[in-house]
């Protein structure tokens, strides 16, 4: 697949710039099992077959369900597959996402990710900080310190942070190396512009969540206009814009559909022109 020609760096690993985010493989509202488990297994296998080597997940998707499906679909994992999980929240009985940042919460979450994914060491663990509408300034030293200890013990290979401010990234980096930042960013939400540039300068991967708008799909006339020029879809253009935005951006679009997966990977072939980029100043 052409998309994999554009290589990106995720910590020590080389990965295609378009990976896959597994959140959409759980049931509605990321809670409970999917309607069609076999279809979820098939999407994961197709992703790996097409060269995806960056797989983003969490044990709180489902909860547990998505990691179980990943293990069922992909074990034994390809040697070069980078499994990235996140900790810092849990699910309550109503499907809520309360924070789980105490040391015991984090140790248990890492243990449970290891067990369910069926690995001895997790490639990357992101500390996901709370904040529904964006990052909130507060110290992450204690929870990140716990993850740094687990890394020292060999249970985690590399660390990332998610839903963080620039100050929180600086604080985390003073404790242990950070290989990726996973924050909200896309063609219509540029609130993290400065952090995209800062991570590029630092050689840290920037992994936007909701690259297609997540639960509120991005819609814009300009995307349709550019898409028409390339014989592409608006979603492909939204992904191509992110790839163009900065070389340290790695994509993890989420989908429960093989057709959408294939379309998302093909977005790597789109070369945006100056005219396109001017149109996409949204
Ligand atoms: N760190 C965090 O706080 C955080 C938060 C949210 C997400 N994430 C991670 O980021 C990943 C990406 O986010 P996301 O999945 O929530 O949002 P997203 O990638 O922005 O969008 C996913 C939505 O777009 C649809 N879609 C995907 N490809 C499409 C295509 N080619 N054509 C039309 N529709 C398409 C999907 O539906 P279909 O299933 O029908 O394709 C789904 O409804 C997640 O999987 C997760 O791993 C992290």
CSV table of N, CA and C in Angstrom, one decimal, residues 2 22 32 52 72-73 75 85 89 100 103 122 141 198 204 208 218 224 254:
chain,number,residue,atom,x,y,z
A,2,UNK,N,0.6,2.1,-0.9
A,2,UNK,CA,1.4,3.3,-1.1
A,2,UNK,C,1.6,4.1,0.2
A,22,UNK,N,-8.1,2.1,17.7
A,22,UNK,CA,-9.1,0.9,17.8
A,22,UNK,C,-10.3,1.3,18.6
A,32,UNK,N,-19.2,-1.6,26.1
A,32,UNK,CA,-19.7,-3.0,25.8
A,32,UNK,C,-19.1,-3.5,24.5
A,52,UNK,N,-0.2,-1.4,8.5
A,52,UNK,CA,-0.3,-0.6,9.7
A,52,UNK,C,0.5,-1.2,10.8
A,72,UNK,N,-7.1,-11.4,20.2
A,72,UNK,CA,-7.6,-12.5,19.4
A,72,UNK,C,-7.3,-12.3,17.9
A,73,UNK,N,-7.3,-11.1,17.4
A,73,UNK,CA,-7.1,-10.9,16.0
A,73,UNK,C,-5.7,-11.0,15.6
A,75,UNK,N,-2.6,-11.8,17.7
A,75,UNK,CA,-1.5,-12.6,18.2
A,75,UNK,C,-1.3,-13.8,17.4
A,85,UNK,N,-1.0,2.0,24.3
A,85,UNK,CA,-2.2,2.0,25.1
A,85,UNK,C,-2.2,3.3,26.0
A,89,UNK,N,-7.7,6.7,33.3
A,89,UNK,CA,-9.2,6.7,33.5
A,89,UNK,C,-9.6,5.2,33.6
A,100,UNK,N,-8.4,7.8,37.0
A,100,UNK,CA,-7.8,6.8,37.8
A,100,UNK,C,-6.3,7.0,37.7
A,103,UNK,N,-1.5,5.9,42.2
A,103,UNK,CA,-0.4,4.9,41.9
A,103,UNK,C,-1.0,3.5,41.7
A,122,UNK,N,4.8,-3.4,27.3
A,122,UNK,CA,3.9,-2.6,26.3
A,122,UNK,C,4.8,-1.6,25.6
A,141,UNK,N,3.2,15.1,37.8
A,141,UNK,CA,4.5,14.5,38.3
A,141,UNK,C,4.3,13.1,39.0
A,198,UNK,N,6.2,22.6,18.7
A,198,UNK,CA,7.2,22.3,19.7
A,198,UNK,C,7.6,20.9,19.7
A,204,UNK,N,9.6,14.7,19.0
A,204,UNK,CA,8.5,13.9,19.6
A,204,UNK,C,7.4,13.7,18.6
A,208,UNK,N,-2.6,13.2,16.7
A,208,UNK,CA,-3.9,13.8,17.0
A,208,UNK,C,-5.0,12.8,17.2
A,218,UNK,N,-16.0,16.0,11.0
A,218,UNK,CA,-15.7,17.3,10.4
A,218,UNK,C,-16.5,17.4,9.1
A,224,UNK,N,-14.7,19.5,0.7
A,224,UNK,CA,-15.4,18.9,-0.4
A,224,UNK,C,-14.8,19.4,-1.7
A,254,UNK,N,-9.8,6.3,13.5
A,254,UNK,CA,-10.6,5.1,14.0
A,254,UNK,C,-11.7,4.8,13.0
